[in-house]
Short mmCIF file of C-alpha atoms and ligand atoms in Angstrom, two decimals:
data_model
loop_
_atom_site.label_atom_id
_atom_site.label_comp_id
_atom_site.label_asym_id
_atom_site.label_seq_id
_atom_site.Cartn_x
_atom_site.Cartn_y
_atom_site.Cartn_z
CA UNK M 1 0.00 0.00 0.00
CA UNK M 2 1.33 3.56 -1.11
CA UNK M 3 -1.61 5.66 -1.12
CA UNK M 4 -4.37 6.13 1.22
CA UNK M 5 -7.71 8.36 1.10
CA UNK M 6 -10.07 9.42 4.00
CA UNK M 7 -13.11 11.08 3.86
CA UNK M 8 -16.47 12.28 5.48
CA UNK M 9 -19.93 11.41 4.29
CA UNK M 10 -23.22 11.87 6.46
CA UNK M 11 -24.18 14.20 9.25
CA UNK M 12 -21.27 15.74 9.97
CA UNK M 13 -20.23 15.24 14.22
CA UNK M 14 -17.61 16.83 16.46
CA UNK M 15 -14.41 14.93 16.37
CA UNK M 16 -14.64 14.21 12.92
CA UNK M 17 -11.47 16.72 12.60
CA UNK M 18 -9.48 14.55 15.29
CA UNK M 19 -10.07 11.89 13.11
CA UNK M 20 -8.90 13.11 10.20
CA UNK M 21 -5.98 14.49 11.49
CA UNK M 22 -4.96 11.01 13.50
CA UNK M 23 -5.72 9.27 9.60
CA UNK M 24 -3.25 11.28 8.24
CA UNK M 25 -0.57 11.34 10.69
CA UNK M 26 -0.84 7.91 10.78
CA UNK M 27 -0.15 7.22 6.96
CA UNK M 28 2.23 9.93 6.81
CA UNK M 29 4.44 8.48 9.83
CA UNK M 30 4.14 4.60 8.33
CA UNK M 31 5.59 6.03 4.93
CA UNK M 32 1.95 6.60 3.12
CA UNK M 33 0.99 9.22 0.78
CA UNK M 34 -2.45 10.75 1.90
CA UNK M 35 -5.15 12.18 0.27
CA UNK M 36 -8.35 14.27 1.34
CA UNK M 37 -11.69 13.42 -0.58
CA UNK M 38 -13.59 16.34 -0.14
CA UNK M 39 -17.91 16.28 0.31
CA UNK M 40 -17.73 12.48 0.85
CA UNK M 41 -18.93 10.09 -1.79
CA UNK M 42 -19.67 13.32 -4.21
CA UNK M 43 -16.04 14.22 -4.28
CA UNK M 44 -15.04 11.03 -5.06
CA UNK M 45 -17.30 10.63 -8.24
CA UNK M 46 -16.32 14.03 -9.28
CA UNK M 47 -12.06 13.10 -8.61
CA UNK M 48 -12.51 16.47 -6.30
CA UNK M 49 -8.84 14.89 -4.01
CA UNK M 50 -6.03 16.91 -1.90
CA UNK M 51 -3.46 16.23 -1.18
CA UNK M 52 -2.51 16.11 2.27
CA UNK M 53 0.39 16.81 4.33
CA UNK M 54 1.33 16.90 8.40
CA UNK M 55 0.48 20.46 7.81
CA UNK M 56 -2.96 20.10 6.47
CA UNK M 57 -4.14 18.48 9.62
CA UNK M 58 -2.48 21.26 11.81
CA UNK M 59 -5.05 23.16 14.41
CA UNK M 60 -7.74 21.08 13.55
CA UNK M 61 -8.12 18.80 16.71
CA UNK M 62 -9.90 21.66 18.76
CA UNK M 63 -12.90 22.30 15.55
CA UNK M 64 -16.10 20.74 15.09
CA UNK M 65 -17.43 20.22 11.84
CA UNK M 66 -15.37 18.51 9.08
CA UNK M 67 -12.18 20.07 7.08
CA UNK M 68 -13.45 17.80 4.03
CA UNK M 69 -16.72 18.72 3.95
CA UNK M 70 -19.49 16.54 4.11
CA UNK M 71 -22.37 15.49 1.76
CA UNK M 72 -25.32 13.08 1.45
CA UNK M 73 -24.80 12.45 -2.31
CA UNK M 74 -27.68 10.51 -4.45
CA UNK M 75 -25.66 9.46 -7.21
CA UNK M 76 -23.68 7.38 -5.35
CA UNK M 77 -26.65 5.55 -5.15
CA UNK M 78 -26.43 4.73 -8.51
CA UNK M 79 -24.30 1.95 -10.18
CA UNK M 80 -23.13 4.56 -12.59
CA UNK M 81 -22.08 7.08 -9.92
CA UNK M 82 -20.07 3.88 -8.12
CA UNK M 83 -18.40 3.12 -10.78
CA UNK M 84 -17.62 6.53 -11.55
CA UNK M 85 -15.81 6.84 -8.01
CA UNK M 86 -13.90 3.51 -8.47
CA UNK M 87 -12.63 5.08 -11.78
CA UNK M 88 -11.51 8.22 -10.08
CA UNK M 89 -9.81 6.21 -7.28
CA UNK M 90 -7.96 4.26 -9.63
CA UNK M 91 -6.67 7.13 -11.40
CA UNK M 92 -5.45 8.54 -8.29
CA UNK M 93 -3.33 5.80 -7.83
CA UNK M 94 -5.48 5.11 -3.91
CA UNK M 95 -4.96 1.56 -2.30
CA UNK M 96 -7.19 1.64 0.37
CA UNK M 97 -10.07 4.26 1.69
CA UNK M 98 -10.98 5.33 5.34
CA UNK M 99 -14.69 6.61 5.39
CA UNK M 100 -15.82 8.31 8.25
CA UNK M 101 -19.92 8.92 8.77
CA UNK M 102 -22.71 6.43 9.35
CA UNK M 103 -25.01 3.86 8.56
CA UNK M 104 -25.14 5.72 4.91
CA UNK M 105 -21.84 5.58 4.63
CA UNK M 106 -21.48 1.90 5.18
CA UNK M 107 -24.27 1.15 3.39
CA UNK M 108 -22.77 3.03 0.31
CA UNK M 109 -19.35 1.19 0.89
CA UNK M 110 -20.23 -2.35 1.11
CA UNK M 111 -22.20 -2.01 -1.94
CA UNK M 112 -19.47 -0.12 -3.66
CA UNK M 113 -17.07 -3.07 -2.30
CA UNK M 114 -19.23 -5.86 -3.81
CA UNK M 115 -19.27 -4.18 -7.38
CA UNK M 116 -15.49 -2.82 -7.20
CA UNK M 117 -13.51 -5.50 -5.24
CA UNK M 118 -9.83 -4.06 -5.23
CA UNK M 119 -10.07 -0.82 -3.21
CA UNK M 120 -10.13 -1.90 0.33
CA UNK M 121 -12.65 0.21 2.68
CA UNK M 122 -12.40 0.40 6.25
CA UNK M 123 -15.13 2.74 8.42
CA UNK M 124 -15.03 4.80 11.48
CA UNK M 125 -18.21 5.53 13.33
CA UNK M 126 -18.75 9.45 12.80
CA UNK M 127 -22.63 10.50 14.17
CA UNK M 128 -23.77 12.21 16.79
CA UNK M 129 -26.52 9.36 16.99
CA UNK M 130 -24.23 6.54 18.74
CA UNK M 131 -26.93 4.26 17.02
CA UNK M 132 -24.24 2.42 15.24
CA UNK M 133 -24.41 -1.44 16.32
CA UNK M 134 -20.31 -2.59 17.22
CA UNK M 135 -18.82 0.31 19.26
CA UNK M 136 -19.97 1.92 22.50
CA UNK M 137 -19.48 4.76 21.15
CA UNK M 138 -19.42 7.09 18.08
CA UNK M 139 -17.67 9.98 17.10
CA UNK M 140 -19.41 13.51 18.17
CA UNK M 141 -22.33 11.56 20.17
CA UNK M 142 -20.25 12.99 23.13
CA UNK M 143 -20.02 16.91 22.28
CA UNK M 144 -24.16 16.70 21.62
CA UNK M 145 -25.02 15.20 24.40
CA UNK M 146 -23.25 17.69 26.82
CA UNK M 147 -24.63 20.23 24.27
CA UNK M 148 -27.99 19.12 25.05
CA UNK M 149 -27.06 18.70 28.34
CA UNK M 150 -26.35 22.36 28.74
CA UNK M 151 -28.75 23.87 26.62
CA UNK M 152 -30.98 22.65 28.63
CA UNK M 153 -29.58 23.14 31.83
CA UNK M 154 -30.61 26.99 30.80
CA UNK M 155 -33.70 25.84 29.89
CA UNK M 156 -34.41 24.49 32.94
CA UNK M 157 -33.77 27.89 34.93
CA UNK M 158 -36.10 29.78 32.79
CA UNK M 159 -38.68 26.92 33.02
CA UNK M 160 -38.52 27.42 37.07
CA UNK M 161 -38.55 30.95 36.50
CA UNK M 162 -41.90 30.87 34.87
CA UNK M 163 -43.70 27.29 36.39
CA UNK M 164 -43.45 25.89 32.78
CA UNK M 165 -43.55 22.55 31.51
CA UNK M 166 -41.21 22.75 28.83
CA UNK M 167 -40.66 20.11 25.97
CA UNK M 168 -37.28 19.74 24.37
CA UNK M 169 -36.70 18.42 21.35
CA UNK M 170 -33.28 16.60 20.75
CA UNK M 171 -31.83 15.30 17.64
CA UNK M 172 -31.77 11.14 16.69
CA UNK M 173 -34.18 10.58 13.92
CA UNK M 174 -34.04 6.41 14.74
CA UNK M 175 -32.30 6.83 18.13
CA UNK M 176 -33.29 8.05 21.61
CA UNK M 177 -29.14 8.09 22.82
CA UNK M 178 -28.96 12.14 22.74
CA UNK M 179 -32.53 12.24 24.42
CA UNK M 180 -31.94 9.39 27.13
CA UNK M 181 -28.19 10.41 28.38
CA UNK M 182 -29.34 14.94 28.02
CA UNK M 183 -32.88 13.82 30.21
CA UNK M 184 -31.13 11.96 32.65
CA UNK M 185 -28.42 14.48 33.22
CA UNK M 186 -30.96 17.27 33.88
CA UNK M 187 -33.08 15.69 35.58
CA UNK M 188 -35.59 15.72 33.58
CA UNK M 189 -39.66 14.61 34.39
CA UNK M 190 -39.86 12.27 31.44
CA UNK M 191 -37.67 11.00 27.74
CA UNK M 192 -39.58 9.78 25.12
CA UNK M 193 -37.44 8.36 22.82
CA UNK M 194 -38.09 6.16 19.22
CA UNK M 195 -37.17 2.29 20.92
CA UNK M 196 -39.62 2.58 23.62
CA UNK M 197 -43.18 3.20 22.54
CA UNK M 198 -44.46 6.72 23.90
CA UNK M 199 -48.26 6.50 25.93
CA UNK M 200 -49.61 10.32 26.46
CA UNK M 201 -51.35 9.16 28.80
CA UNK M 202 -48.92 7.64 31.15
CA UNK M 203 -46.66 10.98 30.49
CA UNK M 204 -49.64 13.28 31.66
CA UNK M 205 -49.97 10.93 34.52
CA UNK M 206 -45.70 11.43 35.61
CA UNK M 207 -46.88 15.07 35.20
CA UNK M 208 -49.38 14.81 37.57
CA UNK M 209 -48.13 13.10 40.15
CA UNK M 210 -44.71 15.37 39.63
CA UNK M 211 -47.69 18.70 40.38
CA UNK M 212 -49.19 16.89 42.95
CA UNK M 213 -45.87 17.35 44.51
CA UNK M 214 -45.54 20.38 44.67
CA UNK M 215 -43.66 20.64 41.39
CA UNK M 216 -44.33 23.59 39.39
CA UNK M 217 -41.90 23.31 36.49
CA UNK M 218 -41.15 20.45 34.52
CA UNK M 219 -39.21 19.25 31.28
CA UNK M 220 -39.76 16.19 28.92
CA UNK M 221 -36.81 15.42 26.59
CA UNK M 222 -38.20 14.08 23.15
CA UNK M 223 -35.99 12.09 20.57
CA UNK M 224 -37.21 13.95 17.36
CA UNK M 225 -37.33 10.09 15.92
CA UNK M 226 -40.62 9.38 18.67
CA UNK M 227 -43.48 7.23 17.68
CA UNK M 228 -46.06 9.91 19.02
CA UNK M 229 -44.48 12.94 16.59
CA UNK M 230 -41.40 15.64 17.33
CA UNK M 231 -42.01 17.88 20.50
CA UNK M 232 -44.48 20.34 18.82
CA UNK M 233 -47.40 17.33 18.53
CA UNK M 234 -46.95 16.37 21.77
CA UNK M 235 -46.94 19.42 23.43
CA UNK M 236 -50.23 19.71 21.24
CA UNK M 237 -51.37 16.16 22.78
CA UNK M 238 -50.86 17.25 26.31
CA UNK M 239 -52.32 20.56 26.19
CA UNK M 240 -55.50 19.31 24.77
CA UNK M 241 -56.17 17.29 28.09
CA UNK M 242 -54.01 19.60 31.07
CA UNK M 243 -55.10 23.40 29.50
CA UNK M 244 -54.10 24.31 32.42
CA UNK M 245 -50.57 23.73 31.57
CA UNK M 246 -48.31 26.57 30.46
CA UNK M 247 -46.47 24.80 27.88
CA UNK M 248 -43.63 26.23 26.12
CA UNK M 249 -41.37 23.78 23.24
CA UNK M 250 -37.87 24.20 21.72
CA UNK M 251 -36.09 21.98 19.14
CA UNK M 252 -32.65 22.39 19.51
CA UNK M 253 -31.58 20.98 16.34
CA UNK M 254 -28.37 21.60 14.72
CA UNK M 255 -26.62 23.09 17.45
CA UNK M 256 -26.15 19.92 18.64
CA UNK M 257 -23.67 18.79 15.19
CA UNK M 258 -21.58 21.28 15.81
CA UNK M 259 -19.18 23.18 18.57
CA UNK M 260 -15.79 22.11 19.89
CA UNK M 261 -15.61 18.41 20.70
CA UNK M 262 -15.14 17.12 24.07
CA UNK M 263 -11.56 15.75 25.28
CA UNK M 264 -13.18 11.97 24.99
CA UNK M 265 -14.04 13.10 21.64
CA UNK M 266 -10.66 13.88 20.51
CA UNK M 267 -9.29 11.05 22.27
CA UNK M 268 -11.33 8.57 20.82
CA UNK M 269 -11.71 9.58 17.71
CA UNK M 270 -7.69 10.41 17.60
CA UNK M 271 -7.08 6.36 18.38
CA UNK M 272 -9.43 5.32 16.07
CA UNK M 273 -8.05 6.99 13.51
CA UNK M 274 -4.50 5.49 14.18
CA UNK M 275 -6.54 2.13 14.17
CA UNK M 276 -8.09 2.62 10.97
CA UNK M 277 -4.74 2.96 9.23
CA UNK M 278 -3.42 -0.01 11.08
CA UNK M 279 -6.27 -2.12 9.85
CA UNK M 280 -5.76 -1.08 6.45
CA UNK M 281 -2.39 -2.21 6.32
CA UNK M 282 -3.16 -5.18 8.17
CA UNK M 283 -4.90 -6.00 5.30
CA UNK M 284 -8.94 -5.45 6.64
CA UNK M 285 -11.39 -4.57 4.55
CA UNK M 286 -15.17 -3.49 4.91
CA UNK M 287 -15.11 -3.28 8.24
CA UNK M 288 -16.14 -0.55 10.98
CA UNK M 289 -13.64 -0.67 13.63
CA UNK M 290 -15.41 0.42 16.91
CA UNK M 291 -14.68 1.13 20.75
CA UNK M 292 -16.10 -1.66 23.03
CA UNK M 293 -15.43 -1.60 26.80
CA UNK M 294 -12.42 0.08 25.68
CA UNK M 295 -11.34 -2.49 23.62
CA UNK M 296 -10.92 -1.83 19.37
CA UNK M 297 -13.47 -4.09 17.92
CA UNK M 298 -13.87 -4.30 13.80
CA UNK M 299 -17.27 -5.09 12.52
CA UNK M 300 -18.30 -6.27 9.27
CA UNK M 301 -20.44 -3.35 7.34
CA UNK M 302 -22.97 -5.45 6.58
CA UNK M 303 -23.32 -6.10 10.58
CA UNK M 304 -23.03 -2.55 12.00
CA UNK M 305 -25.45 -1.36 9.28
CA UNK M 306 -28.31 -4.57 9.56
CA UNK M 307 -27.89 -4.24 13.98
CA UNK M 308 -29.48 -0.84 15.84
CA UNK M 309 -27.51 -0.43 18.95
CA UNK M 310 -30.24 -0.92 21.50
CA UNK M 311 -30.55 1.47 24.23
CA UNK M 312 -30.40 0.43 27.99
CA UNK M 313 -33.42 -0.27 29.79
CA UNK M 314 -31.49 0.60 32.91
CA UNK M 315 -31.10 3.92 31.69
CA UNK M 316 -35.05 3.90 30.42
CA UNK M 317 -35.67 3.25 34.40
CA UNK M 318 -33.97 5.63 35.91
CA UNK M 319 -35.84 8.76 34.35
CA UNK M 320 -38.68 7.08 36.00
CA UNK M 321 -37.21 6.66 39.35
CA UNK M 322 -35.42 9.71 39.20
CA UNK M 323 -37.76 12.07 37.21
O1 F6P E 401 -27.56 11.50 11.60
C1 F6P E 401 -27.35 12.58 12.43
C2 F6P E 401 -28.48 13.53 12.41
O2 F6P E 401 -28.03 14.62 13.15
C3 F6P E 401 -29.84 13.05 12.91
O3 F6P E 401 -29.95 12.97 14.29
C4 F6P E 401 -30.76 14.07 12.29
O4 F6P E 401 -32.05 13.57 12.16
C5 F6P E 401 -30.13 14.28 10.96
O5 F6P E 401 -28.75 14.02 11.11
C6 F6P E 401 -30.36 15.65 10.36
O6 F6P E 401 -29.76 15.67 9.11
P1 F6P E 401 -29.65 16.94 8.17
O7 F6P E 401 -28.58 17.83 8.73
O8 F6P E 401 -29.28 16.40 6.85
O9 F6P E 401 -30.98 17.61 8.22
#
């Protein structure tokens, strides 16, 4: 192996930049040459490549975002687009690929793997989901939750401020991970999140009983993924029945993407990184190599897309206890 690309494809997450940077240092310090594909899987169809150096990588760690851009591209998802991007990696002379993103990005990969055997892939887990199934963890799922966490920590003093009942909603289209760790850490009445199904009628009852003691401001986290609709609905359910709430809702969306990443963020995402350029040259292929109890763990693509990470029920039962 001579030449090595890494890119970033998806919703971009915090510590995507530490990985990048670890990528390249890596290569460059085993002897590699190391390119950047920039906007993911429509830079590689369109040959759009840098080259990169130790100095192209320099005071990144501390950024959020991604220094190669990021895209969700459709024509990848087309045989002709594939084969467009195998043609442009041949050209540029690349040996093996590290892609950085999701279940997307897997998905895209393996299939691009079966039709182009040749290019080795291997995958780090960038999304600020952690619903990736082989790693406890994924890279930026850290920075958003203590986003969350502290967003609505000020939430919460306005809330008390007022005797609201306020609902927050968190990102995680298929995944309650943002809304389950940010409710627990603020102590929140109630999380509704997408693996556990939501009853509006148990929730107003928590509420209750939480006003019945005394309680005059309250918040409910909700995964924006939730069987009973985003925040706004179920504000819209509650109110119906309790008018006499004063119900206020905020979706905190993208700010929880971006922002400087954690220190765990940069750690991890730094030693993945190295790890990813190990496997390569180990000679791995289509695999996602994760972070289990510490431990580096590859996964097949096929596994980490097919698997949801499932959420702990411990965790589910402590908002109830606690809340
Ligand atoms: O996959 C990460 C994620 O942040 C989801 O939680 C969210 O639903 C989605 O991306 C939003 O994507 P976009 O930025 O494309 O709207």
């Amino acid at each position: 192996m001579k030449k090595l690309a890494v890119f970033t494809s998806g919703g971009d997450a915090p510590g995507m930049n530490a990985a990048i940077r670890a990528v390249v240092r890596t290569g460059l310090h085993k002897g590699l040459e190391m390119v950047g594909i920039m906007r993911g899987y429509a830079g590689m169809i369109e040959g759009d490549f840098v080259d990169m150096n130790s100095r192209s990588v320099s005071n990144i760690i501390q950024r959020g975002g991604t220094i190669l851009h990021s895209a969700r591209s459709e024509e990848f998802r087309t045989v002709k687009g594939r084969q467009e991007a195998y043609e442009q990696l041949k050209k540029a002379g690349i040996d093996g690929v590290v892609a950085i993103g999701g279940d997307g990005t897997f998905t895209g990969a393996n299939i691009f793997m079966t039709e182009n055997p040749g290019i080795p892939f291997v995958g780090l887990p960038g999304t600020i989901d952690n619903d990736l199934f082989g790693t406890d963890y994924t890279i930026g799922y850290d920075t958003a939750i203590n986003t969350a966490m502290l967003a609505i920590d000020n939430i919460k003093d306005t809330a008390s401020a007022h005797d609201r009942l306020f609902f927050i909603e968190v990102m995680g289209r298929d995944a309650g991970f943002i809304a389950l760790r940010s409710g627990i850490a603020t102590g929140a009445e109630a999380v509704l999140v997408p693996e556990s199904k939501t009853d509006i009628n148990k929730l107003i009852q928590t509420l209750e009983d939480s006003y019945g003691k005394k309680k005059r401001s309250s918040i409910v986290v909700v995964a924006e993924g939730d069987d009973a609709g985003g925040a706004f609905e179920i504000a819209d359910k509650v109110k119906e029945q309790c008018p006499h709430y004063d119900i206020r809702v905020t979706v905190l969306g993208h700010v929880q993407r971006g922002g400087r990443p954690t220190c765990l963020e940069r750690v991890t995402a730094s030693r993945l990184g190295v790890e990813a350029v190990k496997a390569l040259l180990d000679g791995k292929s289509g695999v996602m190599i994760g972070q289990i109890h510490r431990d580096i763990v590859y996964t097949p693509f096929e596994k980490a897309i097919k698997h949801h990470q499932s959420i702990n029920p411990v965790l589910l039962e402590l908002v109830d206890i606690l809340g």
